[in-house]
PDBQT receptor file of N, H, CA, C and O in Angstrom, charges set to zero:
ATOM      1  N   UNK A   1       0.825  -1.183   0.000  1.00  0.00    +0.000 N 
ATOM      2  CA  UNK A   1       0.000   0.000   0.000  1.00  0.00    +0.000 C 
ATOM      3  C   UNK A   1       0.872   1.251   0.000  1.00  0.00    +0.000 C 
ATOM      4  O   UNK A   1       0.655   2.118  -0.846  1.00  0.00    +0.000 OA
ATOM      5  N   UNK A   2       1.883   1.402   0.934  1.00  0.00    +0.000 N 
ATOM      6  H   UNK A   2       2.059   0.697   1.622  1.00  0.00    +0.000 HD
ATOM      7  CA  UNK A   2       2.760   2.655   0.613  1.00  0.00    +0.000 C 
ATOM      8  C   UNK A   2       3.671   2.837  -0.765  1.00  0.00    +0.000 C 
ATOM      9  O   UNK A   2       4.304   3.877  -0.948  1.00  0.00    +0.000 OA
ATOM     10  N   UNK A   3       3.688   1.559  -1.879  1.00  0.00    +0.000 N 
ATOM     11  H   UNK A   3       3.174   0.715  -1.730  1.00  0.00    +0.000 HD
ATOM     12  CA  UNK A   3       3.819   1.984  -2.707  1.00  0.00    +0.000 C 
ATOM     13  C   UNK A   3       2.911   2.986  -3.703  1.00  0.00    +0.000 C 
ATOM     14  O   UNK A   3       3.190   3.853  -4.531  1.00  0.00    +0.000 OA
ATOM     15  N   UNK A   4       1.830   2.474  -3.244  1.00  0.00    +0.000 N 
ATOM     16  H   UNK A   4       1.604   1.769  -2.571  1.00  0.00    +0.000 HD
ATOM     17  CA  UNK A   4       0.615   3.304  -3.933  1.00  0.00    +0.000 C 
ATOM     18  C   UNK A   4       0.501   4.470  -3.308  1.00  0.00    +0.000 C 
ATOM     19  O   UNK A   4       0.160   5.389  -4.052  1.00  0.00    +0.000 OA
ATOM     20  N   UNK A   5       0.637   4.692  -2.410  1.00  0.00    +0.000 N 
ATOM     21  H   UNK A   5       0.914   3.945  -1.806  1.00  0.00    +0.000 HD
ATOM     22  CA  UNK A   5       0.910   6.484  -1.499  1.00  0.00    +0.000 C 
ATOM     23  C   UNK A   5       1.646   7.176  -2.140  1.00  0.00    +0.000 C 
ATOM     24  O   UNK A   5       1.346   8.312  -2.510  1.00  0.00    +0.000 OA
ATOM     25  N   UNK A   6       3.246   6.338  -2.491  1.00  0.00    +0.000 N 
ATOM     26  H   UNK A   6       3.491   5.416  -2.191  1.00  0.00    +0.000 HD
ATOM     27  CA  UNK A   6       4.124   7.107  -2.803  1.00  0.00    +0.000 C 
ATOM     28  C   UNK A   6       3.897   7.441  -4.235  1.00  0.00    +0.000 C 
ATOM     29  O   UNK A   6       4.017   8.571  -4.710  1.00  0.00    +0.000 OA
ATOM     30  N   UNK A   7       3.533   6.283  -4.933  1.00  0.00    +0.000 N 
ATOM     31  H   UNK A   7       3.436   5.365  -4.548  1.00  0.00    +0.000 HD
ATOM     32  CA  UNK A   7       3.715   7.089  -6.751  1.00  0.00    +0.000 C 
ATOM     33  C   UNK A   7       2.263   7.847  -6.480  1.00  0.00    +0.000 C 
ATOM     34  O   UNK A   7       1.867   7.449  -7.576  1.00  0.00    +0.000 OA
ATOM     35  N   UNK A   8       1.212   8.534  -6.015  1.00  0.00    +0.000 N 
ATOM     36  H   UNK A   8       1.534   8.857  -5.125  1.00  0.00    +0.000 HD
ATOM     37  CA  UNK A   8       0.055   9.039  -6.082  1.00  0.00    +0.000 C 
ATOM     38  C   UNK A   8       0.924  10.583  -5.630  1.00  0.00    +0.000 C 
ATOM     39  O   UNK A   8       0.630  11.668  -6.133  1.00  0.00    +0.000 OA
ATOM     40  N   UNK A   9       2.153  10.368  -4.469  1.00  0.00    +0.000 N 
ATOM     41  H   UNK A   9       2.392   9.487  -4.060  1.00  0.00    +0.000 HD
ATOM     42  CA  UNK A   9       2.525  11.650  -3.975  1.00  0.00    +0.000 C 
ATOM     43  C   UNK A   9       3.391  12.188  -4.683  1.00  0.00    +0.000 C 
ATOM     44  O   UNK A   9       3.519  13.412  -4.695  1.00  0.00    +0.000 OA
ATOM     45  N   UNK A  10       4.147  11.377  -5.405  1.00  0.00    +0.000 N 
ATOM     46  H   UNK A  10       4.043  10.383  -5.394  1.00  0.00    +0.000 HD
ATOM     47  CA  UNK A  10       5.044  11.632  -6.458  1.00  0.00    +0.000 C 
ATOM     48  C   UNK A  10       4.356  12.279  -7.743  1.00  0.00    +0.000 C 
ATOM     49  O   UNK A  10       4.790  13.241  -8.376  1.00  0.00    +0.000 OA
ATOM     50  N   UNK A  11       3.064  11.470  -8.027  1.00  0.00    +0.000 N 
ATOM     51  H   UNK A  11       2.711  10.688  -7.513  1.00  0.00    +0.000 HD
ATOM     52  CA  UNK A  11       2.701  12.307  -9.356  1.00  0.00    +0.000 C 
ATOM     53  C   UNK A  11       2.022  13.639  -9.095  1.00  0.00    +0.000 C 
ATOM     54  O   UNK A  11       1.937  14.503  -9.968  1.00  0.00    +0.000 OA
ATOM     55  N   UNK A  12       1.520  13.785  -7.815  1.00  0.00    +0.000 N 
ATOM     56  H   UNK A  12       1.589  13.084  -7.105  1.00  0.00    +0.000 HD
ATOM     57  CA  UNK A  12       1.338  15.275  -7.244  1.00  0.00    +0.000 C 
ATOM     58  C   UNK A  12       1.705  16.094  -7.324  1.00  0.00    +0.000 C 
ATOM     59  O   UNK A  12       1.151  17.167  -7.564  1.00  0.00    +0.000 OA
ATOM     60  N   UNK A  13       3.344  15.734  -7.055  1.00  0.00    +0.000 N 
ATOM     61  H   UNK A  13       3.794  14.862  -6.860  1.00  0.00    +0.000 HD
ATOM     62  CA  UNK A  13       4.123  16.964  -6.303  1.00  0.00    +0.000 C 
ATOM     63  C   UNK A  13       5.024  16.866  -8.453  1.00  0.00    +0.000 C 
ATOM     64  O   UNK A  13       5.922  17.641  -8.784  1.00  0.00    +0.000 OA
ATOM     65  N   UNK A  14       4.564  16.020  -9.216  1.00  0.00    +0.000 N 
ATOM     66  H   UNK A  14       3.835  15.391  -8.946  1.00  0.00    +0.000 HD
ATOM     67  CA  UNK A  14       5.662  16.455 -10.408  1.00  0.00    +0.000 C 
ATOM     68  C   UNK A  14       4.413  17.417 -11.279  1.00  0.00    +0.000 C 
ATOM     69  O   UNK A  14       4.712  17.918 -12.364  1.00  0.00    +0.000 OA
ATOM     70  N   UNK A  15       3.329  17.563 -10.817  1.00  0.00    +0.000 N 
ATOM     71  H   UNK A  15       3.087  17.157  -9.936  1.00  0.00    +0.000 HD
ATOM     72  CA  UNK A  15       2.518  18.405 -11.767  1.00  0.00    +0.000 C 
ATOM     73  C   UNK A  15       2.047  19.531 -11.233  1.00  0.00    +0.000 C 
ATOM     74  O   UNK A  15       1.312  20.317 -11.832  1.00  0.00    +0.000 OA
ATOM     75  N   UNK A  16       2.517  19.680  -9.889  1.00  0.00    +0.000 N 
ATOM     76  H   UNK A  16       3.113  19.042  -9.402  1.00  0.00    +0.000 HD
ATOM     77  CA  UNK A  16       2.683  20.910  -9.088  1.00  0.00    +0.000 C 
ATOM     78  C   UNK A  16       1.384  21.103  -8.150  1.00  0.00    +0.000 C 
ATOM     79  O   UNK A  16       1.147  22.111  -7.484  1.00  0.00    +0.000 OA
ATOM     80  N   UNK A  17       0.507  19.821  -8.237  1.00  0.00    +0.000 N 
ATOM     81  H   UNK A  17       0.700  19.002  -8.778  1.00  0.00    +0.000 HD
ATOM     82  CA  UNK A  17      -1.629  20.224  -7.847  1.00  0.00    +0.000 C 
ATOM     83  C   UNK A  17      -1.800  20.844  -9.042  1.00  0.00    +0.000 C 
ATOM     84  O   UNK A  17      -2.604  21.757  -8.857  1.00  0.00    +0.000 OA
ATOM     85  N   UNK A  18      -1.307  20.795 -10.636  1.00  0.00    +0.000 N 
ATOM     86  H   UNK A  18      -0.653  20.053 -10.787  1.00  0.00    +0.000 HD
ATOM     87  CA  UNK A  18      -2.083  21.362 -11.263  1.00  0.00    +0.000 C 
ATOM     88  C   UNK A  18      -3.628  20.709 -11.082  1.00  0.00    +0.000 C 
ATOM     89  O   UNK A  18      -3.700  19.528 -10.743  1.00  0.00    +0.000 OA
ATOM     90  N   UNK A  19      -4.418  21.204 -11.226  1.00  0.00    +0.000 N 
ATOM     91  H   UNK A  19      -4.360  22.163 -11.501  1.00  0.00    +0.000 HD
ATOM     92  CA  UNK A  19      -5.972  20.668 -11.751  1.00  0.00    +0.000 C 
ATOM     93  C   UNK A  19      -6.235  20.191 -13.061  1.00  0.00    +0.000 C 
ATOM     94  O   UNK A  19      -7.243  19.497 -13.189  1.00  0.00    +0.000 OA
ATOM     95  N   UNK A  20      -5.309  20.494 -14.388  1.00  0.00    +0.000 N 
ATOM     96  H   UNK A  20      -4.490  21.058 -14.284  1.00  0.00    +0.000 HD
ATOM     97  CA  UNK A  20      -5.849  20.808 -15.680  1.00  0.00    +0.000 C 
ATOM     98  C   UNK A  20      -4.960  19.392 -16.387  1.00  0.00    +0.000 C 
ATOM     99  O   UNK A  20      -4.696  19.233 -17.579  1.00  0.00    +0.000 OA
ATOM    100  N   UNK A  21      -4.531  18.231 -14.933  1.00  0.00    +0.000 N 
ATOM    101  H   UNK A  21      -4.746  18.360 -13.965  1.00  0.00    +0.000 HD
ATOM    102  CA  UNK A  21      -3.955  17.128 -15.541  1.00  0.00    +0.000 C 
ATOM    103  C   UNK A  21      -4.957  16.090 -15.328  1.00  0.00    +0.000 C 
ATOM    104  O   UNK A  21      -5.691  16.485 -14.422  1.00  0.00    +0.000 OA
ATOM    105  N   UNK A  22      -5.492  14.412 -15.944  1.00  0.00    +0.000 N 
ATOM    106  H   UNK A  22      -4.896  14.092 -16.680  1.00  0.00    +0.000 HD
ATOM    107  CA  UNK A  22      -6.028  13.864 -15.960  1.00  0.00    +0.000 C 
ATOM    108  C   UNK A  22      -5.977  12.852 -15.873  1.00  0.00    +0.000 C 
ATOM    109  O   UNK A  22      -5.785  12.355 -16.982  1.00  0.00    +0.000 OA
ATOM    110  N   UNK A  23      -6.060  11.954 -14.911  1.00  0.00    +0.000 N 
ATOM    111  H   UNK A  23      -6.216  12.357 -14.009  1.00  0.00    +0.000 HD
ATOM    112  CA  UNK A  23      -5.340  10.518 -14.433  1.00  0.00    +0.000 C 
ATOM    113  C   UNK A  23      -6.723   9.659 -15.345  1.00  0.00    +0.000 C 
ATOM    114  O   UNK A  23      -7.921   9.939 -15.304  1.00  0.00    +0.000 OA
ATOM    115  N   UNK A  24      -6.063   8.610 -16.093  1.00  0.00    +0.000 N 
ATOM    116  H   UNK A  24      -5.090   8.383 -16.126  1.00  0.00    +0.000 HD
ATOM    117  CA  UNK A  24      -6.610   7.315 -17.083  1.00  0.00    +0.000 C 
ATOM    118  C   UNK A  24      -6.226   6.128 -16.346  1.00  0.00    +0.000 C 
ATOM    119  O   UNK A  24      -5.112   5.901 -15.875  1.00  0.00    +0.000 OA
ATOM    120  N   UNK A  25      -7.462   5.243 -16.282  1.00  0.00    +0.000 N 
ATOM    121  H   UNK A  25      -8.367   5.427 -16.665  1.00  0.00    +0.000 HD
ATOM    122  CA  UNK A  25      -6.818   3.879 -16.219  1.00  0.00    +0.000 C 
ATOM    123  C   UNK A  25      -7.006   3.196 -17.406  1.00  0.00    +0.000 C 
ATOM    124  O   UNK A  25      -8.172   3.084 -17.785  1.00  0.00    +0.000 OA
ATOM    125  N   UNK A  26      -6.009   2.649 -18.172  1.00  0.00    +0.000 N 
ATOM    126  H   UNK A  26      -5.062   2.740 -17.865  1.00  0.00    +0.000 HD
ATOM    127  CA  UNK A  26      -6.281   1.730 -18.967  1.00  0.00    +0.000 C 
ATOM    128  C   UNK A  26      -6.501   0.019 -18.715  1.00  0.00    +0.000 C 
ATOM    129  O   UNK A  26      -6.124  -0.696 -17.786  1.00  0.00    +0.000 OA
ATOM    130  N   UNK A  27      -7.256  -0.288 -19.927  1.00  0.00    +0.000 N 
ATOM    131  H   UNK A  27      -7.562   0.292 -20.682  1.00  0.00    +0.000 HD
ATOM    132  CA  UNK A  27      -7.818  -1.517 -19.273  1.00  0.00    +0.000 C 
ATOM    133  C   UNK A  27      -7.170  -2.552 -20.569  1.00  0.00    +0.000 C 
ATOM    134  O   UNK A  27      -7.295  -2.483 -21.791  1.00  0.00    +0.000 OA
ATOM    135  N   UNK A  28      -6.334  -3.647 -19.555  1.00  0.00    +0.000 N 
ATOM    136  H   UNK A  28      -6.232  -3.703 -18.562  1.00  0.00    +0.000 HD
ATOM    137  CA  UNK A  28      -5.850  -4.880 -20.625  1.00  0.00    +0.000 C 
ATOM    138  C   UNK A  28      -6.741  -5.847 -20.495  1.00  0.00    +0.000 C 
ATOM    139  O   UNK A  28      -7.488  -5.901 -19.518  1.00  0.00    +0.000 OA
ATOM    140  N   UNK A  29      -6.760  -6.715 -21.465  1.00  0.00    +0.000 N 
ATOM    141  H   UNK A  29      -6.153  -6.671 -22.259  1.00  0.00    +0.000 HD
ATOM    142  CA  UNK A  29      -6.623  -8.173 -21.858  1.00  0.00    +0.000 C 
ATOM    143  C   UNK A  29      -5.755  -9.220 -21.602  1.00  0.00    +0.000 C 
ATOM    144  O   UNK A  29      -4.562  -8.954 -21.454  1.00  0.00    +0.000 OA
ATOM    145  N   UNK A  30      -6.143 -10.365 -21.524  1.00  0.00    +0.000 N 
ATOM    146  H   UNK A  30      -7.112 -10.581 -21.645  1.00  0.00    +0.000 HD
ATOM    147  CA  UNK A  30      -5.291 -11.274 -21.345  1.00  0.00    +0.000 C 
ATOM    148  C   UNK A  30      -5.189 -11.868 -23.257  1.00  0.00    +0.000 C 
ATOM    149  O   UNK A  30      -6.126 -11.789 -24.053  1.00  0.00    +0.000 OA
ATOM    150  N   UNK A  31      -4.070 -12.313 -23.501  1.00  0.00    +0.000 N 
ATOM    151  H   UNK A  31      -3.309 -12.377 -22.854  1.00  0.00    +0.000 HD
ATOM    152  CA  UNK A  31      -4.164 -12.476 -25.235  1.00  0.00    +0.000 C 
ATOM    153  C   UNK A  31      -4.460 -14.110 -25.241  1.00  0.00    +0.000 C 
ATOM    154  O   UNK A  31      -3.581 -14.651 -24.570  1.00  0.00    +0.000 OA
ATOM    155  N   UNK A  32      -5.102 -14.770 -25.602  1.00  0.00    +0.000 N 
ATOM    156  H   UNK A  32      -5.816 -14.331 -26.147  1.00  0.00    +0.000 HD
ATOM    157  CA  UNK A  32      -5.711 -15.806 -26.177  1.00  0.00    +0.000 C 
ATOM    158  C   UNK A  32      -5.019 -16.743 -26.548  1.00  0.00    +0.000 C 
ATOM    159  O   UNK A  32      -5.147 -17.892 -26.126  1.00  0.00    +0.000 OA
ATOM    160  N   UNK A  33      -4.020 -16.295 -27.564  1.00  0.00    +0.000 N 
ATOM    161  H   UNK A  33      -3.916 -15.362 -27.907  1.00  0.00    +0.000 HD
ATOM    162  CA  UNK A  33      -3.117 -17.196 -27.775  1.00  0.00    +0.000 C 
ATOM    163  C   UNK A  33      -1.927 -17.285 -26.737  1.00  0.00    +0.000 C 
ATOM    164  O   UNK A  33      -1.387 -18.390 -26.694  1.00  0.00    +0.000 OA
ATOM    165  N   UNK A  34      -1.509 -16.476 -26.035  1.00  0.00    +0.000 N 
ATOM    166  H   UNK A  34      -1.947 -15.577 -26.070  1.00  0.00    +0.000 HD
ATOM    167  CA  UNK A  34      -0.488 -16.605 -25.072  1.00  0.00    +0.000 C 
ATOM    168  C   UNK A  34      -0.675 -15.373 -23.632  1.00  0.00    +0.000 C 
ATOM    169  O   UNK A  34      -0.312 -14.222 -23.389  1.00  0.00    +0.000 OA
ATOM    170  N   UNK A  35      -1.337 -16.288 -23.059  1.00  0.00    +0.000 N 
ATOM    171  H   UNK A  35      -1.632 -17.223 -23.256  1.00  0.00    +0.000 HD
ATOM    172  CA  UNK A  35      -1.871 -15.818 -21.407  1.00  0.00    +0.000 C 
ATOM    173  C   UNK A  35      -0.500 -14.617 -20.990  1.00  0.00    +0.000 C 
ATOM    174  O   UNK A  35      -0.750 -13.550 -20.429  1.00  0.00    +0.000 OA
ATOM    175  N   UNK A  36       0.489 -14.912 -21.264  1.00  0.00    +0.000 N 
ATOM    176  H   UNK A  36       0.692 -15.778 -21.720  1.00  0.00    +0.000 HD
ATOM    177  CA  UNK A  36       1.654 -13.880 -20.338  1.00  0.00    +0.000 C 
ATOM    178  C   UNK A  36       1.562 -12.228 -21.060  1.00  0.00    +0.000 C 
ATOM    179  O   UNK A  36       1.907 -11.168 -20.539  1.00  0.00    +0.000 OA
ATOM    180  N   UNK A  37       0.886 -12.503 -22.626  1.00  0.00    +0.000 N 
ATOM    181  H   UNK A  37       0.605 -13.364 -23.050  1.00  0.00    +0.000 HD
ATOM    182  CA  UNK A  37       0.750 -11.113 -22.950  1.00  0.00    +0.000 C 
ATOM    183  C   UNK A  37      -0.792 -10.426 -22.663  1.00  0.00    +0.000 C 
ATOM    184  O   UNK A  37      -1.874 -11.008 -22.732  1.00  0.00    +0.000 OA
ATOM    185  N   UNK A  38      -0.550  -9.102 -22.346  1.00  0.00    +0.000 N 
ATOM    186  H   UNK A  38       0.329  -8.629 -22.290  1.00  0.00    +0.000 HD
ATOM    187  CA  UNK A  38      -1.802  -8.874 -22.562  1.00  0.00    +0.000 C 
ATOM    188  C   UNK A  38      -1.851  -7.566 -23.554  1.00  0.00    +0.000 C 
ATOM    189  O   UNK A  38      -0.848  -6.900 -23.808  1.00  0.00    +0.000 OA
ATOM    190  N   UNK A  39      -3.582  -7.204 -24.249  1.00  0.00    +0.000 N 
ATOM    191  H   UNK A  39      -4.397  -7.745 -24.043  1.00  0.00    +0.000 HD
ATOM    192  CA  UNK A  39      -3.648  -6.967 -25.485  1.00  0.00    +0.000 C 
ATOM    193  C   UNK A  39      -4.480  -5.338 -24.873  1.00  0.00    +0.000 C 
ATOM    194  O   UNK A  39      -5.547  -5.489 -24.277  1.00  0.00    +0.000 OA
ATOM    195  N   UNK A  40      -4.032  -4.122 -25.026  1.00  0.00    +0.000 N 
ATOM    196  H   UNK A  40      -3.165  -3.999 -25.509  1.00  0.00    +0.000 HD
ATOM    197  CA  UNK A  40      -4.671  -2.969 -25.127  1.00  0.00    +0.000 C 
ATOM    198  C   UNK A  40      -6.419  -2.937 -25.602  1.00  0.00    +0.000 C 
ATOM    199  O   UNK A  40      -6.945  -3.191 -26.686  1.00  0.00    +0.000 OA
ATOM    200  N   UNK A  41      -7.124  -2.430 -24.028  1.00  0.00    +0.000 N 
ATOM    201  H   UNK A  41      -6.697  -2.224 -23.148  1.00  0.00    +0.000 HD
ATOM    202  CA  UNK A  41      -8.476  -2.921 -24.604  1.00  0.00    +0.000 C 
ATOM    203  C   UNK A  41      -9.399  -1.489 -24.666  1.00  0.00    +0.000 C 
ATOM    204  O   UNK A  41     -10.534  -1.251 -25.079  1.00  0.00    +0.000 OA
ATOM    205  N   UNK A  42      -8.195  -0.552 -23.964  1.00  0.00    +0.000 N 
ATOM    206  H   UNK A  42      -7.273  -0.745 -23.629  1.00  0.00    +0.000 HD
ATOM    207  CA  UNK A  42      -8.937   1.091 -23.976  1.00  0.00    +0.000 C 
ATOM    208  C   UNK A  42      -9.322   1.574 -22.954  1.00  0.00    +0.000 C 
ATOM    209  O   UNK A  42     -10.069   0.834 -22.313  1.00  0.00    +0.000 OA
ATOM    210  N   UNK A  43      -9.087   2.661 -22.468  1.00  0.00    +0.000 N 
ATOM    211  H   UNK A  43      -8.480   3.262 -22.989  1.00  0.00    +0.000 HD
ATOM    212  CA  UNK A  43      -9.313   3.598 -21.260  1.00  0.00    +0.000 C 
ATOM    213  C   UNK A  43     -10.492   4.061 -20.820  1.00  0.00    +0.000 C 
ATOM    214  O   UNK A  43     -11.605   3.750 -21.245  1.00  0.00    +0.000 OA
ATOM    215  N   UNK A  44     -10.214   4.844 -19.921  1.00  0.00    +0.000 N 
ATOM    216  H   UNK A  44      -9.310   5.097 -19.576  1.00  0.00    +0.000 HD
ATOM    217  CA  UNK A  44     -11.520   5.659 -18.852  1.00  0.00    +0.000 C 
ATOM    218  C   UNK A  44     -10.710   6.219 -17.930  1.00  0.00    +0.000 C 
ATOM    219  O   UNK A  44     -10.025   5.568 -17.141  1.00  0.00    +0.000 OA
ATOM    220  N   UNK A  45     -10.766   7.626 -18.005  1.00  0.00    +0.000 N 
ATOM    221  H   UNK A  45     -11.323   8.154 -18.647  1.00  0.00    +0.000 HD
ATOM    222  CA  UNK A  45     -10.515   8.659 -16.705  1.00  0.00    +0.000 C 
ATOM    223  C   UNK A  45     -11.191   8.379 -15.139  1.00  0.00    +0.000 C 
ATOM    224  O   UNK A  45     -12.298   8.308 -14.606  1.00  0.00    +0.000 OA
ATOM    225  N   UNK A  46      -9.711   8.271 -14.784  1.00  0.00    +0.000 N 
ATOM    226  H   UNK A  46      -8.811   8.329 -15.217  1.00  0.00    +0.000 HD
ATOM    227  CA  UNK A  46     -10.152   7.923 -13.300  1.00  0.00    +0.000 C 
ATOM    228  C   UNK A  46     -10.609   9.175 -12.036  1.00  0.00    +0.000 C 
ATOM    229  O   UNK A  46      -9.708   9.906 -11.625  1.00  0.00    +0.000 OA
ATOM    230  N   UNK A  47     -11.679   9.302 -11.621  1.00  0.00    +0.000 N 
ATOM    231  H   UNK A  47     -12.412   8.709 -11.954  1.00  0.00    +0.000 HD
ATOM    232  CA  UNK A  47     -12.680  10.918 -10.974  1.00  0.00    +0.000 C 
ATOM    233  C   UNK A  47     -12.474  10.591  -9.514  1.00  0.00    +0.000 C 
ATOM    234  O   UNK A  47     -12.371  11.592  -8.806  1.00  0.00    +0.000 OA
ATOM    235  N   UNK A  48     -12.385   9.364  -8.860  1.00  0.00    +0.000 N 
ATOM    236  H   UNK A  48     -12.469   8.550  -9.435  1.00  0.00    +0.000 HD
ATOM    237  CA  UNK A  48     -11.901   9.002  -8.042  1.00  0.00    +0.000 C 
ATOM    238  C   UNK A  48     -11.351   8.033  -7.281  1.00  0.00    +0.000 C 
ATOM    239  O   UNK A  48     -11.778   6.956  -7.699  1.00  0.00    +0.000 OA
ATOM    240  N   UNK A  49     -10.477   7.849  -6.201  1.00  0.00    +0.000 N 
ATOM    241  H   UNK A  49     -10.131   8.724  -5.861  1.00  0.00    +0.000 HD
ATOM    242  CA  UNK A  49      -9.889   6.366  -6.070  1.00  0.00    +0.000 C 
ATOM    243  C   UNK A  49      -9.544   6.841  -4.790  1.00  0.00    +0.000 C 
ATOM    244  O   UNK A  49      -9.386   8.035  -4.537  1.00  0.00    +0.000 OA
ATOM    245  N   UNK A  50      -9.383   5.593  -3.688  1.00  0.00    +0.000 N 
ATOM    246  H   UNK A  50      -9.512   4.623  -3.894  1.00  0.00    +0.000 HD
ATOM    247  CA  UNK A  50      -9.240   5.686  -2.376  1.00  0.00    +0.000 C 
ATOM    248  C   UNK A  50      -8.451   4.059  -2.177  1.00  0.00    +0.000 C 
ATOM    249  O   UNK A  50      -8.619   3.032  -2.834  1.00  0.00    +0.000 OA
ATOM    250  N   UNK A  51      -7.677   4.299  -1.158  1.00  0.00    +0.000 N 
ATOM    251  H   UNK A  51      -7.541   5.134  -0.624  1.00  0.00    +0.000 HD
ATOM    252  CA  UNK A  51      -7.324   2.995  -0.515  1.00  0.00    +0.000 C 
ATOM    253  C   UNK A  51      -8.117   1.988   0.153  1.00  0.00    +0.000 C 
ATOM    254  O   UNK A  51      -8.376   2.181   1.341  1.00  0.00    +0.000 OA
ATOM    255  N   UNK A  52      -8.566   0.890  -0.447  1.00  0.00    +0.000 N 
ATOM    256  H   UNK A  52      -8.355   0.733  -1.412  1.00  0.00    +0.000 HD
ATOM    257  CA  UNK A  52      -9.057  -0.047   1.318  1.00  0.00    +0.000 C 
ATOM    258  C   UNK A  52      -7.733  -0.722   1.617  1.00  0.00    +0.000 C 
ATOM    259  O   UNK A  52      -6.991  -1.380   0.888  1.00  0.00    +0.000 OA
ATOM    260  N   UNK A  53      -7.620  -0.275   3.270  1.00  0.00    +0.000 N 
ATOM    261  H   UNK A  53      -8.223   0.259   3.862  1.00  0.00    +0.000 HD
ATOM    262  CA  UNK A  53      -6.662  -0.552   4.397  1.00  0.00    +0.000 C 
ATOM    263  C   UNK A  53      -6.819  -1.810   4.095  1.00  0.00    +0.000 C 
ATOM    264  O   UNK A  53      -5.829  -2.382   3.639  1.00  0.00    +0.000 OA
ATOM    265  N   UNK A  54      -8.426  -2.796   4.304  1.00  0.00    +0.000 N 
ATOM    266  H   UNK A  54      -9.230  -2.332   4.675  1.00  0.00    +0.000 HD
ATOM    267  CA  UNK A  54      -8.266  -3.610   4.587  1.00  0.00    +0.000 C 
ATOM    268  C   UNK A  54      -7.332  -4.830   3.466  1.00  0.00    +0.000 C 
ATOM    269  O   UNK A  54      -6.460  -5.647   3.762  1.00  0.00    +0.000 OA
ATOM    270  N   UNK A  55      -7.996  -4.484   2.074  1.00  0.00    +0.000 N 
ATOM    271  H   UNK A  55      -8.703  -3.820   1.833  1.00  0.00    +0.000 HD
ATOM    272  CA  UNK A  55      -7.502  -5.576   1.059  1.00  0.00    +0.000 C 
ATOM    273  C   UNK A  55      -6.143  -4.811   0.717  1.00  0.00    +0.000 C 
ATOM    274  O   UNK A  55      -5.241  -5.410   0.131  1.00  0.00    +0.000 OA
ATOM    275  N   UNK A  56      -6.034  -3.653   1.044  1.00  0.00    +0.000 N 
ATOM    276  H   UNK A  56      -6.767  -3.166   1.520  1.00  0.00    +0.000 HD
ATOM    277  CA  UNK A  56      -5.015  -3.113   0.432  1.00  0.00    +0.000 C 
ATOM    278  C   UNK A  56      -5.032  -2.900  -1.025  1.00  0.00    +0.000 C 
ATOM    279  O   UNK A  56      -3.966  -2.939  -1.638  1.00  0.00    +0.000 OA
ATOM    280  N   UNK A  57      -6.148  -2.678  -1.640  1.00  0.00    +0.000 N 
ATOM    281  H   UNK A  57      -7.015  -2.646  -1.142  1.00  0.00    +0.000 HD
ATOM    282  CA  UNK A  57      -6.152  -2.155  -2.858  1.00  0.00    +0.000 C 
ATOM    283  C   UNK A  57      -6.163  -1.095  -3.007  1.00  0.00    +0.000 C 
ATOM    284  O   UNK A  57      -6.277  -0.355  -2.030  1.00  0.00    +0.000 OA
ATOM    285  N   UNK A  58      -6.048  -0.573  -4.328  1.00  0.00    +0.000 N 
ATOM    286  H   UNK A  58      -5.955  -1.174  -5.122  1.00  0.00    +0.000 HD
ATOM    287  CA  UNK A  58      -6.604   0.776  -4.636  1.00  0.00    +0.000 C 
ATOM    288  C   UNK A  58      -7.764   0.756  -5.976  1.00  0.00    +0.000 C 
ATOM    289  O   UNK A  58      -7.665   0.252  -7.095  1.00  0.00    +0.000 OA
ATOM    290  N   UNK A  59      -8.974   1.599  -5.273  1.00  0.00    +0.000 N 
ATOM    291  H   UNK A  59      -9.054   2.009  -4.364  1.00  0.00    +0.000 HD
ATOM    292  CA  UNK A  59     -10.262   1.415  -6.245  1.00  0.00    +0.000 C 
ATOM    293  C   UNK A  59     -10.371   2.841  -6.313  1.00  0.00    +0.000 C 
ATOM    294  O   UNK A  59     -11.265   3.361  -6.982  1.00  0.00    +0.000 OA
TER     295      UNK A  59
C-alpha cells in the first residue's frame, strides 16, 4: 500500500496540484493465444480512487 501512497505523492508533487492534468486507467486483456501477454483494450478517466486498508487495494 505505501507503494501506492508514494507514486500518487510523487505524481502530485511532479505536476505541481495542477488541476488541468487527468489521471486514465487503462484496461488490458489477457491475449488468447499466449496468457503472459496482454492486449490494449482502452481507457476511462479515473474521478476518483481511495485505498481499502483492509484488502489493500486501490479502487
Amino acid at each position: 500500500m505505501k507503494v501506492i501512497i508514494d507514486l500518487i505523492e510523487d505524481i502530485r508533487e511532479s505536476i505541481n496540484n495542477n488541476g488541468s492534468y487527468t489521471i486514465v486507467g487503462m484496461l488490458l486483456k489477457e491475449d488468447e493465444n499466449n496468457k503472459k501477454n496482454l492486449i490494449y483494450a482502452g481507457e476511462a478517466p479515473v474521478g476518483s480512487f481511495y485505498v481499502d486498508k483492509i484488502s489493500k487495494e486501490l479502487i
